[in-house]
mmCIF file of C-alpha atoms in Angstrom:
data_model
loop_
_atom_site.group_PDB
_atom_site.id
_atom_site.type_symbol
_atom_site.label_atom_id
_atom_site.label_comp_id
_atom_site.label_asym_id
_atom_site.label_seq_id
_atom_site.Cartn_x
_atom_site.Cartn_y
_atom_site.Cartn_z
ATOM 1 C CA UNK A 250 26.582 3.524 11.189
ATOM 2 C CA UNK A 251 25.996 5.903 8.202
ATOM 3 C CA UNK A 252 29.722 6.193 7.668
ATOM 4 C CA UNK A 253 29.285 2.339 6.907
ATOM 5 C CA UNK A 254 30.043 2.082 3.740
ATOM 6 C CA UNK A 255 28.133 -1.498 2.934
ATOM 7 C CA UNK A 256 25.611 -0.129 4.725
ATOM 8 C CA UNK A 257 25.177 2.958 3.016
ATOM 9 C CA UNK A 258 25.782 0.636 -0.508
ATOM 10 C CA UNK A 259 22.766 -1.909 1.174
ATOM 11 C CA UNK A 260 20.514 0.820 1.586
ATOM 12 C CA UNK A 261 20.903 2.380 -1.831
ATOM 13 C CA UNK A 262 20.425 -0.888 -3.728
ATOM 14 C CA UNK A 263 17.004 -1.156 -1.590
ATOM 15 C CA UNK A 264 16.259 2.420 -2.471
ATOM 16 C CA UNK A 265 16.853 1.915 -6.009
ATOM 17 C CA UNK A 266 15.383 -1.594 -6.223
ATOM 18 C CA UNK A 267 11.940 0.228 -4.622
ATOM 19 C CA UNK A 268 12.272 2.972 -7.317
ATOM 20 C CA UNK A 269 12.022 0.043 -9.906
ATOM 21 C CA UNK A 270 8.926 -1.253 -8.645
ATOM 22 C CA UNK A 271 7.260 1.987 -8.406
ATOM 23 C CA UNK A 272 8.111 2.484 -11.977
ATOM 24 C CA UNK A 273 6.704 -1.239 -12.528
ATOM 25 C CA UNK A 274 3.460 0.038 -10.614
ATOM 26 C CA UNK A 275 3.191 2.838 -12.919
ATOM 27 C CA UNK A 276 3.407 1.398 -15.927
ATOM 28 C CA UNK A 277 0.983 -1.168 -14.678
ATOM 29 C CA UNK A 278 -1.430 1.271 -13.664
ATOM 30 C CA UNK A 279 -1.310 3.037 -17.041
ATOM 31 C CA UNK A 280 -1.893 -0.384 -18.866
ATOM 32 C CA UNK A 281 -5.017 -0.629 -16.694
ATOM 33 C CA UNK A 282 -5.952 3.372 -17.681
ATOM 34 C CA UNK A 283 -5.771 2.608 -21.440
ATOM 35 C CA UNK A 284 -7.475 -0.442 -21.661
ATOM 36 C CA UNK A 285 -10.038 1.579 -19.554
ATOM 37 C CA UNK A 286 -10.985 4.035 -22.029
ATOM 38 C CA UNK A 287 -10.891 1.388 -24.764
ATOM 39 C CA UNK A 288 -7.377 0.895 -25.505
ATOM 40 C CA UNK A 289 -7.088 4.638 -27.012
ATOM 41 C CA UNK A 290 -3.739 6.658 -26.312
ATOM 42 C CA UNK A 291 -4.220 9.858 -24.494
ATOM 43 C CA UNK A 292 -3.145 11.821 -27.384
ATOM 44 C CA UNK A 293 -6.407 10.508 -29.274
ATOM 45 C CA UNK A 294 -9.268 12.736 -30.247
ATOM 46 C CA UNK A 295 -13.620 13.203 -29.942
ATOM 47 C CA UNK A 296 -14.766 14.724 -33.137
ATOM 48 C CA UNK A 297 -18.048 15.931 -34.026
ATOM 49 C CA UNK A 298 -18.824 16.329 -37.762
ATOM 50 C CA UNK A 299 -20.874 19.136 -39.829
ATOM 51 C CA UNK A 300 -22.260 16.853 -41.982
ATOM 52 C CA UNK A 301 -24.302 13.461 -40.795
ATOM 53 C CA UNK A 302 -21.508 11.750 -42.816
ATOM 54 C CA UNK A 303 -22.172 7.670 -42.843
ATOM 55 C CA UNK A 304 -19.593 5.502 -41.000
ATOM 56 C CA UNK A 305 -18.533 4.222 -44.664
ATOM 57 C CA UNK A 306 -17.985 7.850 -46.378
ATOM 58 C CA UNK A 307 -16.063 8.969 -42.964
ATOM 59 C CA UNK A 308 -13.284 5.385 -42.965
ATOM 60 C CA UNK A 309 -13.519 5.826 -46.978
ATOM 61 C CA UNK A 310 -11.953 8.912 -46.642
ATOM 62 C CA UNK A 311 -9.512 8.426 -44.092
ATOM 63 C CA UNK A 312 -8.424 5.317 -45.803
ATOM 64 C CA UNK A 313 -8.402 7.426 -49.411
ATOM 65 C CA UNK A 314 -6.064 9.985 -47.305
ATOM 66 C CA UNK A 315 -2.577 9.751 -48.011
ATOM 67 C CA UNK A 316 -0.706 11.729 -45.281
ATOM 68 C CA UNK A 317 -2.516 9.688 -42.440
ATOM 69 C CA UNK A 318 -0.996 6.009 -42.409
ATOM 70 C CA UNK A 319 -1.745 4.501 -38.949
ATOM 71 C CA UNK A 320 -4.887 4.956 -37.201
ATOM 72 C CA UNK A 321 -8.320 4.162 -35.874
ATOM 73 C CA UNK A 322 -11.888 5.306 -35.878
ATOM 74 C CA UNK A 323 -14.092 4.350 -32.685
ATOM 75 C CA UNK A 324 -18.029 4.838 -33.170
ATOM 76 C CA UNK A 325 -19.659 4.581 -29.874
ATOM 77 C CA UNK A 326 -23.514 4.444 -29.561
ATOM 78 C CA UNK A 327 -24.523 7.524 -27.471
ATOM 79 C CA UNK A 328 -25.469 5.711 -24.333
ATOM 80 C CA UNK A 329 -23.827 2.967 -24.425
ATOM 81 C CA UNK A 330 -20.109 2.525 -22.306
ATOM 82 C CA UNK A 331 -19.708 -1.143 -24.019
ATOM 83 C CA UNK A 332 -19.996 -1.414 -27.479
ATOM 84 C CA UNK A 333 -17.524 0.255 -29.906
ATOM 85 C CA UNK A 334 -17.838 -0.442 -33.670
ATOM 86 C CA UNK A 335 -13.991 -0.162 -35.181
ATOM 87 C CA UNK A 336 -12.564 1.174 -38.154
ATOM 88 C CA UNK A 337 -8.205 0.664 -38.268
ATOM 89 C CA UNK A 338 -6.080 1.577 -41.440
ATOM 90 C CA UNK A 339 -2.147 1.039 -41.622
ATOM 91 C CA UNK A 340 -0.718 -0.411 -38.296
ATOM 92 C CA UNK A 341 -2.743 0.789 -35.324
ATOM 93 C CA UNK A 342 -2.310 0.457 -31.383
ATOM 94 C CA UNK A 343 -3.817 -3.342 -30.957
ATOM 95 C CA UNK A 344 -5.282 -4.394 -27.602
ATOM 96 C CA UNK A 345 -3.692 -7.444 -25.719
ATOM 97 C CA UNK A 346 -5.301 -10.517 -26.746
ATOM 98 C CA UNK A 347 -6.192 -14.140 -24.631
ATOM 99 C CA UNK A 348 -7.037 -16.083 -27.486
ATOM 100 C CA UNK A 349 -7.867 -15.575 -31.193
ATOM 101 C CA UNK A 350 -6.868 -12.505 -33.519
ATOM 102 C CA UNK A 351 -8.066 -8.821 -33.153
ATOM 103 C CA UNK A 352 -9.391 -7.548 -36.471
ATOM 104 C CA UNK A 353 -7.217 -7.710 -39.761
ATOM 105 C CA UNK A 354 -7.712 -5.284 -43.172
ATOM 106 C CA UNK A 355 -10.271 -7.464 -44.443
ATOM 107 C CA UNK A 356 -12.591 -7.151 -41.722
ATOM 108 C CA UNK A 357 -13.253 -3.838 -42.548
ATOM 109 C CA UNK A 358 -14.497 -4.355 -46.120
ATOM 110 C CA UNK A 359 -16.278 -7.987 -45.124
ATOM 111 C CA UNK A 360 -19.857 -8.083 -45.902
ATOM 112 C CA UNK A 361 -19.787 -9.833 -42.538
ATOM 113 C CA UNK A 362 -19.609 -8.175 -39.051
ATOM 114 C CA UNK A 363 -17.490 -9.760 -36.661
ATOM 115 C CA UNK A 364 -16.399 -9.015 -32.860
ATOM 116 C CA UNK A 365 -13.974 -8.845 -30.485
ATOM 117 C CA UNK A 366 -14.955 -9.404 -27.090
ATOM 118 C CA UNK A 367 -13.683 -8.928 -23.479
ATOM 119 C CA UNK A 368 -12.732 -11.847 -21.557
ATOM 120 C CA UNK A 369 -15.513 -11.375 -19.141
ATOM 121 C CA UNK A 370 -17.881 -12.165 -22.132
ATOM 122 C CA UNK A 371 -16.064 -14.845 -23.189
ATOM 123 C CA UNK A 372 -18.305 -17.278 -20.714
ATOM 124 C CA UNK A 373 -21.579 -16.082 -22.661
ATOM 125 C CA UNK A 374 -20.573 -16.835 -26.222
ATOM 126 C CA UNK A 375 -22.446 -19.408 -27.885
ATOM 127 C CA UNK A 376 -20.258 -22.414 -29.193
ATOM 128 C CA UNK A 377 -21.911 -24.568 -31.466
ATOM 129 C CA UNK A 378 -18.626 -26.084 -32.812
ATOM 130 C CA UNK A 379 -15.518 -24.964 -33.887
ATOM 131 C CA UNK A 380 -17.097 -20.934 -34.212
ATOM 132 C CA UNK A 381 -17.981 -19.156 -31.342
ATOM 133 C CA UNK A 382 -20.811 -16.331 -31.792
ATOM 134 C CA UNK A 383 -22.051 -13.489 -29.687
ATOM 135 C CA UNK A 384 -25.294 -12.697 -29.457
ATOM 136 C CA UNK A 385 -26.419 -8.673 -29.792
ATOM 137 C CA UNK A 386 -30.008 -7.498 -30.483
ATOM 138 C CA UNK A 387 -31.026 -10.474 -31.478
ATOM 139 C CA UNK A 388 -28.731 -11.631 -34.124
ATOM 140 C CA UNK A 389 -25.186 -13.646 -33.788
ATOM 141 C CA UNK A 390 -22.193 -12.100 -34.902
ATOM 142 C CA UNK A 391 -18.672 -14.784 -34.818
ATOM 143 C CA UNK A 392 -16.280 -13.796 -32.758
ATOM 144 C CA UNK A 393 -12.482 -13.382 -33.546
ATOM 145 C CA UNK A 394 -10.597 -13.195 -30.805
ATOM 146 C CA UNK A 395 -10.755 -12.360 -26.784
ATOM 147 C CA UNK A 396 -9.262 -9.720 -25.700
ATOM 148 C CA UNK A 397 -7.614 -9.113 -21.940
ATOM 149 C CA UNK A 398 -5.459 -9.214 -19.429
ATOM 150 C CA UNK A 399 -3.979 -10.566 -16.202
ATOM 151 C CA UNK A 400 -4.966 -6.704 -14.555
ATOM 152 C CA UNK A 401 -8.499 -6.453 -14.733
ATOM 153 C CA UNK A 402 -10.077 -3.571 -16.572
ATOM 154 C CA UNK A 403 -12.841 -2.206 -18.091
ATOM 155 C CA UNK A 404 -11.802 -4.010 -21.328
ATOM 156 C CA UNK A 405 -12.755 -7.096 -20.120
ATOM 157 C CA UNK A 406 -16.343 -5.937 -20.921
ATOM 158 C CA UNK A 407 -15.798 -4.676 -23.984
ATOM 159 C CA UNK A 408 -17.406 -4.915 -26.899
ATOM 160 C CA UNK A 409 -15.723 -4.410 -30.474
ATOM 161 C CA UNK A 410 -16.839 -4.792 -33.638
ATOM 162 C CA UNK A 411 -16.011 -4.590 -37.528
ATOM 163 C CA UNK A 412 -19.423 -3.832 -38.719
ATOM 164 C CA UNK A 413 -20.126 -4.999 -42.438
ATOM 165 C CA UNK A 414 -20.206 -2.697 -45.790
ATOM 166 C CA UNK A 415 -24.430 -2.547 -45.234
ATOM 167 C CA UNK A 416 -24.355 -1.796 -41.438
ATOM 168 C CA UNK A 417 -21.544 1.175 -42.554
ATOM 169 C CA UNK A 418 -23.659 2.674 -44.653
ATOM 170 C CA UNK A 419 -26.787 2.493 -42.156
ATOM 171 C CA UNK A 420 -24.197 4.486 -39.089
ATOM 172 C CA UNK A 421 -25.091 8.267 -39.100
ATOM 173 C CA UNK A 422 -22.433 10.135 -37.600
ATOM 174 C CA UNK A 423 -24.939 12.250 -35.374
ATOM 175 C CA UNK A 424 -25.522 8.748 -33.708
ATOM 176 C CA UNK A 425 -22.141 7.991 -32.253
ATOM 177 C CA UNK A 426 -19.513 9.708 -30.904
ATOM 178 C CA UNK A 427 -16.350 9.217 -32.964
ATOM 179 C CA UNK A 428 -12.810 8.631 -31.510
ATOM 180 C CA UNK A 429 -9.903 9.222 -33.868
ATOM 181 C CA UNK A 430 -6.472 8.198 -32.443
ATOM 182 C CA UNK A 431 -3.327 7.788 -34.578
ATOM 183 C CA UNK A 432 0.641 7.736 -33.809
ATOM 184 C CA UNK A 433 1.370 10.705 -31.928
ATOM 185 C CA UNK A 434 2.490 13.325 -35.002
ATOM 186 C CA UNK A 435 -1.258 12.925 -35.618
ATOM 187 C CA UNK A 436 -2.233 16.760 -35.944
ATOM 188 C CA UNK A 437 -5.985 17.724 -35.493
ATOM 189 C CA UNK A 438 -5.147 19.789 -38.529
ATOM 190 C CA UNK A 439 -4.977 16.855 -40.689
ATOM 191 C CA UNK A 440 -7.778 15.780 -39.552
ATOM 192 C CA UNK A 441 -9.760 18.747 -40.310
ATOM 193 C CA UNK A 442 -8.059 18.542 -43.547
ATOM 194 C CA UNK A 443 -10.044 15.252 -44.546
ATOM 195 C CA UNK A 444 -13.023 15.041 -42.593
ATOM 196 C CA UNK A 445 -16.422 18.011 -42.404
ATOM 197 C CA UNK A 446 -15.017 18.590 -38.748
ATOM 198 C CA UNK A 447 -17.135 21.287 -36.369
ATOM 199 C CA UNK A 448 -15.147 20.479 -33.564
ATOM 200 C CA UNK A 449 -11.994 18.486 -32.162
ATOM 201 C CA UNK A 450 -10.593 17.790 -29.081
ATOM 202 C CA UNK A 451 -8.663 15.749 -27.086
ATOM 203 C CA UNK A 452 -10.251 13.218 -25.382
ATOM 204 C CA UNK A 453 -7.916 14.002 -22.060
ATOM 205 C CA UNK A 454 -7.364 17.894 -21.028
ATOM 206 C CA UNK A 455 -3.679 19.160 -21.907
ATOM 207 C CA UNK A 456 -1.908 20.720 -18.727
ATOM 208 C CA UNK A 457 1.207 23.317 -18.596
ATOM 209 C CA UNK A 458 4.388 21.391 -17.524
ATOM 210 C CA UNK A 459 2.537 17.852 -16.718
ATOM 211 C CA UNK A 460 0.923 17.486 -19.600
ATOM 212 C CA UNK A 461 -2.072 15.116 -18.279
ATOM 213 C CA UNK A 462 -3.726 15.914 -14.890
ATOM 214 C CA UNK A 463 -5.291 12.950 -14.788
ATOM 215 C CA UNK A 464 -2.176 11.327 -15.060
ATOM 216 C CA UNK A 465 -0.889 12.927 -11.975
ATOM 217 C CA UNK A 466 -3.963 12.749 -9.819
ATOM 218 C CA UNK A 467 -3.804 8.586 -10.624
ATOM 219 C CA UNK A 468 -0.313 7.972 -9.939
ATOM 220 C CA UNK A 469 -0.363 10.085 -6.923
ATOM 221 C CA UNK A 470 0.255 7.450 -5.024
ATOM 222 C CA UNK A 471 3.748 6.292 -6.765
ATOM 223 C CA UNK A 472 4.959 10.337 -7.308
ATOM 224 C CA UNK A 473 4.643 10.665 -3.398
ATOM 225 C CA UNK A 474 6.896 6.879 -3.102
ATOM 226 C CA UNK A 475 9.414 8.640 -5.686
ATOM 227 C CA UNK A 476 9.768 11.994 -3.426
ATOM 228 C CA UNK A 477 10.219 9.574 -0.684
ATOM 229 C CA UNK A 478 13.298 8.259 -2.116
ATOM 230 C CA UNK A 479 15.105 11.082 -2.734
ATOM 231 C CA UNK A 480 13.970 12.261 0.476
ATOM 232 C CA UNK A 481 15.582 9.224 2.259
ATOM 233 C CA UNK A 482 18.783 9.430 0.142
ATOM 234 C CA UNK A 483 19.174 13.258 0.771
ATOM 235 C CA UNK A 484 18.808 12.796 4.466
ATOM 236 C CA UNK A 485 21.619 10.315 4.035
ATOM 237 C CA UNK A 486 23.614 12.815 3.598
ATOM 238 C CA UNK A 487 22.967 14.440 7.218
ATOM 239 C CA UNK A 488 23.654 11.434 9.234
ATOM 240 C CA UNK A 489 26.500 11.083 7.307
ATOM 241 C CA UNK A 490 27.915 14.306 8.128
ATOM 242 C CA UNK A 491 26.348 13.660 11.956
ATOM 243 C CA UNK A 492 28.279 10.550 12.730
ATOM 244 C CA UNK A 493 31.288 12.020 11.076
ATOM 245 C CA UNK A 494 31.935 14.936 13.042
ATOM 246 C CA UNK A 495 34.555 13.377 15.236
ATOM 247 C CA UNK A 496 36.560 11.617 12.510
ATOM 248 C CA UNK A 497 36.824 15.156 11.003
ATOM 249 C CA UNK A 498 37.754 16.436 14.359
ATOM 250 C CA UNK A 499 40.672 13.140 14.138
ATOM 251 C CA UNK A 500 41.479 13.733 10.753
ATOM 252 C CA UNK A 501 41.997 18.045 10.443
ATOM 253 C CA UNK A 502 44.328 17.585 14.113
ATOM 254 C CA UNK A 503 46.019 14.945 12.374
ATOM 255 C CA UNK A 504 47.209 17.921 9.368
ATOM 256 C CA UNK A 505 44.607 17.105 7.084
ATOM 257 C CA UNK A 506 43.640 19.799 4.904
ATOM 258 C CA UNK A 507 39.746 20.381 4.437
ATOM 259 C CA UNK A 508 39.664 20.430 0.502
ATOM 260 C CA UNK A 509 41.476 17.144 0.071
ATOM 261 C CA UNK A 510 39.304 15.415 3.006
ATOM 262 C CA UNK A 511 36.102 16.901 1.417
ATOM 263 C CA UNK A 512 37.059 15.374 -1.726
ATOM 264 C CA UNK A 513 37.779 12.382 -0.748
ATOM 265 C CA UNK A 514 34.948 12.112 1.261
ATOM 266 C CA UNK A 515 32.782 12.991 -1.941
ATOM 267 C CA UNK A 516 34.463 10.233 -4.016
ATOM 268 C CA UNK A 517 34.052 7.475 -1.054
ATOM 269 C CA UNK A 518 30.308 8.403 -0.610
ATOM 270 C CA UNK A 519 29.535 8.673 -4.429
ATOM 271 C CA UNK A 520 31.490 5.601 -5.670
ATOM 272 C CA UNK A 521 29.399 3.590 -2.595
ATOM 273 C CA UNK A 522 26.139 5.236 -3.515
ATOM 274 C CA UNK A 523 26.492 4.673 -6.841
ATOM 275 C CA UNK A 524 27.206 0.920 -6.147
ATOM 276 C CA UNK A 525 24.328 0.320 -4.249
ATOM 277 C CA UNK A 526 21.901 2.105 -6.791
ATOM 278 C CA UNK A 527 23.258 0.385 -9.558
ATOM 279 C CA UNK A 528 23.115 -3.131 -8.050
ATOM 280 C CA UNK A 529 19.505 -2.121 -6.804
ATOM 281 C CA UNK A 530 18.280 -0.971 -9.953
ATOM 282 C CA UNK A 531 19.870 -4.636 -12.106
ATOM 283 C CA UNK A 532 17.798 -6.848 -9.168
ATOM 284 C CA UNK A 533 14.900 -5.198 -9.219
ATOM 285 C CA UNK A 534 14.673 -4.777 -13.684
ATOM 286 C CA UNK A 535 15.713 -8.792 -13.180
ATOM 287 C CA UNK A 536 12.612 -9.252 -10.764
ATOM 288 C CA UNK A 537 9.923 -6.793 -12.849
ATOM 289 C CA UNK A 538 9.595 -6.631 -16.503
ATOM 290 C CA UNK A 539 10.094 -3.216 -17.350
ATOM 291 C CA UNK A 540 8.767 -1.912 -20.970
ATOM 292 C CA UNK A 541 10.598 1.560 -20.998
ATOM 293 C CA UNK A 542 13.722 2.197 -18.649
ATOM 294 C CA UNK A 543 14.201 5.504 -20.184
ATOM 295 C CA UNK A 544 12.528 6.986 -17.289
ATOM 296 C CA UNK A 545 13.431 4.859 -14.589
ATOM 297 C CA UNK A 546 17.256 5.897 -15.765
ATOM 298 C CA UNK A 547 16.843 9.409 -16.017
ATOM 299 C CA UNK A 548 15.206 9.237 -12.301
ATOM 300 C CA UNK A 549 17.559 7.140 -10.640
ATOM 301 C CA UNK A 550 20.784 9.299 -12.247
ATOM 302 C CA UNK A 551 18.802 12.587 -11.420
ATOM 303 C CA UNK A 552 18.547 11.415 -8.094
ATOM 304 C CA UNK A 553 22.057 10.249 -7.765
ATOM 305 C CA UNK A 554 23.527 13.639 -9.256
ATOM 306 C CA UNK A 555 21.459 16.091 -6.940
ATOM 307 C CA UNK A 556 22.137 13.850 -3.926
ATOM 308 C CA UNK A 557 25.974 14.110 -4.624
ATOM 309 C CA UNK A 558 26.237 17.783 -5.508
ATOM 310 C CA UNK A 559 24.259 18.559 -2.093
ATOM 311 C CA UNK A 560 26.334 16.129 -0.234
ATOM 312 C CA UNK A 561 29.580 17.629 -1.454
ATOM 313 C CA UNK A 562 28.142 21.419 -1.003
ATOM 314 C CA UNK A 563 27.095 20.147 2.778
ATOM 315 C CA UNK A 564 29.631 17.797 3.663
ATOM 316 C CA UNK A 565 32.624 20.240 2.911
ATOM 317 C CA UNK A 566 30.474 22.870 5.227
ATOM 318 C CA UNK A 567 30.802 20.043 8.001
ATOM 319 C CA UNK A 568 34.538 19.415 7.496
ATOM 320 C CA UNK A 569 35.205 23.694 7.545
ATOM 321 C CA UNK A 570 33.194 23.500 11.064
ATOM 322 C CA UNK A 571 34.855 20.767 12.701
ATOM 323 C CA UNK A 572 38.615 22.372 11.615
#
């Protein structure tokens, strides 16, 4: 059966067309991990500051700083998970949005505070008219936009707002802790550079090699489905050398020599393989909407080189055997 060569094309493109979706799964999953933590990248950081700074003098000098173009300032009340008060300059990471507009440059020198809300809240605004409002503490602050998603996540909960010039100036730094996350050339150098820092970090721990544990423990699910498939594809290789001993057997009596066979053998198997992955891989990017192929591609032609070297190192051992 193995030496079928629509078969062995068949069971590629499935191969291939499950890689895609685990690579759909992942990218899924790591939607659902940012908008966890607030929409941040994982290359953002926690500062704490010397001074008990005011929210306005710490976004006044970010936005006076000219070597830092795109980024955003989180102030979180200590002991609270929902509530985030936001500071963006230049173009900054934006999270998805169900209706309305997230915050624009004005907002953050309005003498008005206005929110952003998750779509969970969006049932307990108050809707007079044509202006929706949340209500927090007592007072009613208009809501911009709703933020979410079709995967639900924390940020459905969520609470963002562009607080006005007088609450700024009332937000000591010692109350909050800050988030700073920019593009990802954002050093913590230039950070320290503009702001009284007495310690940065990243908000998610740096690992040798993979580079975010957390990362790895979450999607250990999909890494496992990945091994899988090149498990399946390099046992492939086996059966095809197993139900092939007696056409070598045919073949060699017949005055075949062993380095032609075993090349041609190679070429048949990769040119089908290849086939089948490549037809695979076009279905499945035609059935899930990918974001970034770059590395889907650089798994699926990883996979397809190892899985040819080994078959033509263990297929030309089979052919030498059967002579």
């Amino acid at each position: 059966m193995f030496r079928n060569k629509t078969f062995l094309t068949f069971l590629n493109a499935c191969l291939a067309f499950l890689a895609v979706f685990i690579f759909f799964q992942i990218q899924q999953r790591d939607v659902v991990i940012k908008l966890n933590d607030h929409n941040l990248s994982m290359d953002a950081y926690q500062v704490r500051l010397k001074k008990n700074w005011t929210a306005a003098q710490i976004d006044q000098k970010l936005n006076d700083a000219k070597k830092i173009d795109d980024i955003q300032v989180h102030y979180r009340p200590r002991g609270s998970k929902k509530l985030t008060y936001f500071y963006g300059k230049g173009s900054f990471a934006t999270p998805p949005m169900v209706s309305g507009n997230f915050f624009s440059k004005n907002d953050f020198v309005s003498d008005l505070s206005v929110a952003v809300v998750g779509q969970k809240l969006n049932q307990k605004l108050y809707k007079p008219k044509d202006q929706q409002y949340l209500k927090l503490n007592g007072r009613y602050v208009p809501v911009i936009g709703v933020m979410g998603e079709k995967i639900s996540s924390n940020l459905d909960r969520q609470i963002f707002i562009a607080p006005s010039q007088k609450k700024l100036q009332q937000m000591k730094a010692s109350q909050y802790d800050i988030m700073i996350d920019g593009d990802k050339n954002l050093q913590a150098a230039e950070i320290k550079a503009i702001l009284p820092i007495s310690e940065i970090q990243k908000s998610h721990s740096q690992q040798f090699v993979m580079t975010r544990w957390e990362w790895a423990t979450t999607h250990w699910l999909e890494l496992i489905g990945l091994l899988g498939i090149f498990a399946v594809m390099a046992i492939e290789i086996f059966l095809w050398r197993f139900s092939s001993h007696k056409f070598y057997t045919h073949i060699l009596k017949a005055g075949a020599k062993v380095a032609q066979l075993a090349l041609n053998e190679w070429a048949s198997y990769s040119l089908f393989s290849g086939l089948g992955i490549l037809a695979g891989t076009f279905i499945g990017c035609l059935t899930f909407s990918i974001q970034n192929y770059a590395a889907l591609i650089l798994y699926l032609i990883s996979c397809f080189g190892a899985v040819s070297l080994l078959f033509k190192f263990f297929v030309k051992g089979g052919i030498k055997k059967s002579k």
